[in-house]
Structure formats: structure tokens, C-alpha cells
Short mmCIF file of C-alpha atoms in Angstrom, two decimals:
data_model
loop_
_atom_site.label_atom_id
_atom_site.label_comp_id
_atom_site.label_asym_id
_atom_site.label_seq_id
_atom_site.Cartn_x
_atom_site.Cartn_y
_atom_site.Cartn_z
CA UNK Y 1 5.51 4.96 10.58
CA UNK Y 2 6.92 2.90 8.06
CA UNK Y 3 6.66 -0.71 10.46
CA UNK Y 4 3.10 0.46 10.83
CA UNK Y 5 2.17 0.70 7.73
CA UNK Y 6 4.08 -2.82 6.68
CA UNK Y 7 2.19 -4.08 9.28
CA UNK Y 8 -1.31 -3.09 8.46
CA UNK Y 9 -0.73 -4.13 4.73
CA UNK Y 10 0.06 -7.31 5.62
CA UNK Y 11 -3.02 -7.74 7.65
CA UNK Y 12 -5.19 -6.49 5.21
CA UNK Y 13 -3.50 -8.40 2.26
CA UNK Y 14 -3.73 -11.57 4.79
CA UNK Y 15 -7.59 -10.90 5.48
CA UNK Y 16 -8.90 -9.71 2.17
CA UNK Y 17 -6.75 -13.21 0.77
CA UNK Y 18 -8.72 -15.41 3.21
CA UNK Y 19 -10.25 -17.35 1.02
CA UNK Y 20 -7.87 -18.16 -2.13
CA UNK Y 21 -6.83 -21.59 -3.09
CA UNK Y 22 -3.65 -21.28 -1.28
CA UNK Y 23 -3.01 -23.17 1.97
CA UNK Y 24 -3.11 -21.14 5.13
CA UNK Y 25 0.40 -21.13 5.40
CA UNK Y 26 1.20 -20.01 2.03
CA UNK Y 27 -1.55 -17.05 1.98
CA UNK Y 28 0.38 -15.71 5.48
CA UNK Y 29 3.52 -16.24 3.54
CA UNK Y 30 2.02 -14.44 -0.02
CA UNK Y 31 1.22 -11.64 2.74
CA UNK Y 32 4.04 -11.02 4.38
CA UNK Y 33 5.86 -11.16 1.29
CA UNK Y 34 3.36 -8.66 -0.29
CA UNK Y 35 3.66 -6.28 2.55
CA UNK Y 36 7.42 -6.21 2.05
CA UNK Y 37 7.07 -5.88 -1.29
CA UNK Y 38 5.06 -2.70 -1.12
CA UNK Y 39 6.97 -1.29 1.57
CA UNK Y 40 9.85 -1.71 -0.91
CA UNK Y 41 8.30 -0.17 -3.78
CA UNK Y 42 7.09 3.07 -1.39
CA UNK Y 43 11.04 3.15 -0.20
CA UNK Y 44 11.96 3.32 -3.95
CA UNK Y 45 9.58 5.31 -5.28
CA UNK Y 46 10.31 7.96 -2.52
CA UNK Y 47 14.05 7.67 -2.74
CA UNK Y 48 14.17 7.96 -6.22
CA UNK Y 49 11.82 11.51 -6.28
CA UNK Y 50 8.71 10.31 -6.64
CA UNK Y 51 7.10 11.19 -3.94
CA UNK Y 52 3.97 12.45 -5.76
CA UNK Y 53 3.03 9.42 -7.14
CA UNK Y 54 2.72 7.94 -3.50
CA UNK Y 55 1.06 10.97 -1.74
CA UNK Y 56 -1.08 10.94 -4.77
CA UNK Y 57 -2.20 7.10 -3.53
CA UNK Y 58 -2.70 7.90 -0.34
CA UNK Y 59 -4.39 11.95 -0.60
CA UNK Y 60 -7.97 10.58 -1.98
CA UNK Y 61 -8.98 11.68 -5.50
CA UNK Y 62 -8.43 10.26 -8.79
CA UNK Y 63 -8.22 6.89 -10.45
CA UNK Y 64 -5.50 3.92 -8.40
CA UNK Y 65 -5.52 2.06 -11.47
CA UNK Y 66 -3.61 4.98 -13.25
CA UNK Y 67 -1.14 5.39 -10.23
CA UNK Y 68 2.53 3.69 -10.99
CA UNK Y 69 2.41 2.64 -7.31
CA UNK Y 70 -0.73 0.68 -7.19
CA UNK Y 71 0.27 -0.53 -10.42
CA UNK Y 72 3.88 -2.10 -9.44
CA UNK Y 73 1.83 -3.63 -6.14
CA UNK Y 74 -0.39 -5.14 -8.39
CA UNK Y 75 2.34 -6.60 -10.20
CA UNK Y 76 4.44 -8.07 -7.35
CA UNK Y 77 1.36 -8.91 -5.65
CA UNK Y 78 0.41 -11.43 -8.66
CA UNK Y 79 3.73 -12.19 -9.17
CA UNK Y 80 4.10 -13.46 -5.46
CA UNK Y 81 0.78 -15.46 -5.39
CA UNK Y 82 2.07 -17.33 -8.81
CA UNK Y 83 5.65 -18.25 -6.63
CA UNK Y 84 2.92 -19.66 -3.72
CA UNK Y 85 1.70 -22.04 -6.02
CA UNK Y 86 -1.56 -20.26 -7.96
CA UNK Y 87 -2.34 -20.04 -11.26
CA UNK Y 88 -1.41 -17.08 -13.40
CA UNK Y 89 -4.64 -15.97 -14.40
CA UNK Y 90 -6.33 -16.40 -10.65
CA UNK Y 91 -2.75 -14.53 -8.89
CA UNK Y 92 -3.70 -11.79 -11.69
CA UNK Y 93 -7.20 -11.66 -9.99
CA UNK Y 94 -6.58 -12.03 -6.73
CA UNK Y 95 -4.16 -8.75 -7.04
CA UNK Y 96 -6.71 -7.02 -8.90
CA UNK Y 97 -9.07 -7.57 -5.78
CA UNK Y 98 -6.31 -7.33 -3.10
CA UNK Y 99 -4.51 -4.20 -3.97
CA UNK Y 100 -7.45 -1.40 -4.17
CA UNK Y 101 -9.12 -2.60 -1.16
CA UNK Y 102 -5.30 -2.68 0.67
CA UNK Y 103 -4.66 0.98 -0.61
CA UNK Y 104 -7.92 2.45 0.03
CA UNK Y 105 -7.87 1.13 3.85
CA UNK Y 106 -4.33 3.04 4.06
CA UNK Y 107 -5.44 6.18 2.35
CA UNK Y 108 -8.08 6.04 4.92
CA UNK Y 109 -5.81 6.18 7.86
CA UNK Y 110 -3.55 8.94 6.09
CA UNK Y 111 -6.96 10.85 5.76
CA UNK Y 112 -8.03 10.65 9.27
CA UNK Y 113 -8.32 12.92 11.86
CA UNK Y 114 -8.64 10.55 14.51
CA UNK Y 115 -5.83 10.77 17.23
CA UNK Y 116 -5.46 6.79 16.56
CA UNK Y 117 -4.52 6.99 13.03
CA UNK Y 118 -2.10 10.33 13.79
CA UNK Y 119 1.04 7.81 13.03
CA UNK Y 120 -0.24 7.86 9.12
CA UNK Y 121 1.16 11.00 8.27
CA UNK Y 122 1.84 12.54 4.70
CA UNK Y 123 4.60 14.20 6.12
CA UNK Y 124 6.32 11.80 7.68
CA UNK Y 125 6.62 9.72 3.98
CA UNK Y 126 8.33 12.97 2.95
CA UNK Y 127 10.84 13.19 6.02
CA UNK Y 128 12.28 10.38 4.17
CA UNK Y 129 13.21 12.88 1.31
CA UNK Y 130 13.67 15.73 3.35
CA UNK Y 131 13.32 19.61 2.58
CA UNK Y 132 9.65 21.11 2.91
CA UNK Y 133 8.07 18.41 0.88
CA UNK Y 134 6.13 17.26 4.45
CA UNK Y 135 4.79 20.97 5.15
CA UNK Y 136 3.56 20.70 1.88
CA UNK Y 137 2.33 17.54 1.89
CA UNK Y 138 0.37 18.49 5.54
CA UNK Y 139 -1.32 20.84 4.12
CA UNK Y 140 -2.63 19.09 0.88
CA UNK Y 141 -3.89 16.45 3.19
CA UNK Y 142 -5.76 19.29 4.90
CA UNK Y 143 -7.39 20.61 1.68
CA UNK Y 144 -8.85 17.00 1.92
#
């Protein structure tokens, strides 16, 4: 699950940064970066007991901008756009544009009940801490 969701972050950081004042080259690079970067920060947050604070991102309901998550993507995001060669202030926009459309297209694959999207499961993040956190986490996501 994990490779799938690094993957689809990086092509929806890669499409929703189309049109930014980087080169091609460097906007696939920003991306790829990104996605590592967030894949990093889930990995962390998880390992370190936090696993509410990313089920909370991707279980609908509530305000991103007040998640810790979304907020340290934000962060990198900008802070990898600036190392690509753009300006502070537009790599601080560009985040703030990138990250809540990237998070709300993966909360809406961990929400689905499609048979597609059955890889994006709340329960499988928690395997990664182990216990009954992922029955738990199953059945918040059906309460959704």
C-alpha cells in the first residue's frame, strides 16, 4: 500500500504543479521529491505513535490546515520547490495549492468502497504499528 500511495502523490503533486515556473524537469523532480517526502513524514508520524493524526487526514471531517501532517507536507513541499529554483513566497503558494488538493484525492481513495481503491486501507497504515489499531481504524472508516 505504501508504493501506491507514493505513487499516486507524486502524480497528483506532478499534475496539480503543471503549470509553475519551474522547468519540466525540475517540477517531475519537485514531485518525486515531494512524494518521498510525504511518504517519509506518514512513516514517522506512524512509527513514532501518531497514528491519529494521519487516519485523521485521511477519515474525512475536520479542518487539514489544523492537521500536523498536512502541515509538515506543506512545509517540505515549499521547502522543495525553493531547492528547484522558485521563489520563496511563490514555493509557499504553490504548497498551499498542492497539498489540500493531494490529500483530499487520497482521503478519497481511503474512503471508497470501490473494489479499485480496496489497496487504500486505514488498516493497513496501522499494520505498520501493529496491535488492534487497524480493526479500529476499519471500522471508523465505516462510520464514514
Amino acid at each position: 500500500m505504501l508504493d501506491q500511495l507514493k505513487s499516486m502523490a507524486m502524480e497528483q503533486m506532478a499534475k496539480k504543479m503543471l503549470g509553475n515556473s519551474l522547468g519540466a524537469t525540475e517540477t517531475n523532480e519537485a514531485a518525486s521529491e515531494g512524494a518521498g517526502a510525504f511518504m517519509e513524514i506518514i512513516q514517522n508520524q506512524i512509527s513514532s505513535g501518531n497514528l491519529s493524526q494521519v487516519t485523521a487526514l485521511f477519515s474525512g471531517g475536520g479542518d487539514a490546515s489544523s492537521n500536523g501532517v498536512f502541515n509538515m507536507l506543506q512545509g517540505k513541499l515549499s521547502e522543495i520547490l525553493q531547492s528547484k529554483g522558485m521563489s520563496a513566497e511563490e514555493a509557499q503558494t504553490e504548497a498551499q495549492n498542492t497539498a489540500p488538493d493531494l490529500i483530499n484525492s487520497l482521503k478519497d481513495k481511503f474512503m471508497s468502497t470501490d473494489d479499485a481503491d480496496k489497496a487504500f486501507d486505514l488498516g493497513g497504515l496501522a499494520s505498520m504499528v501493529g496491535g488492534d489499531a487497524g480493526d479500529v481504524l476499519n471500522k471508523m472508516k465505516n462510520l464514514f
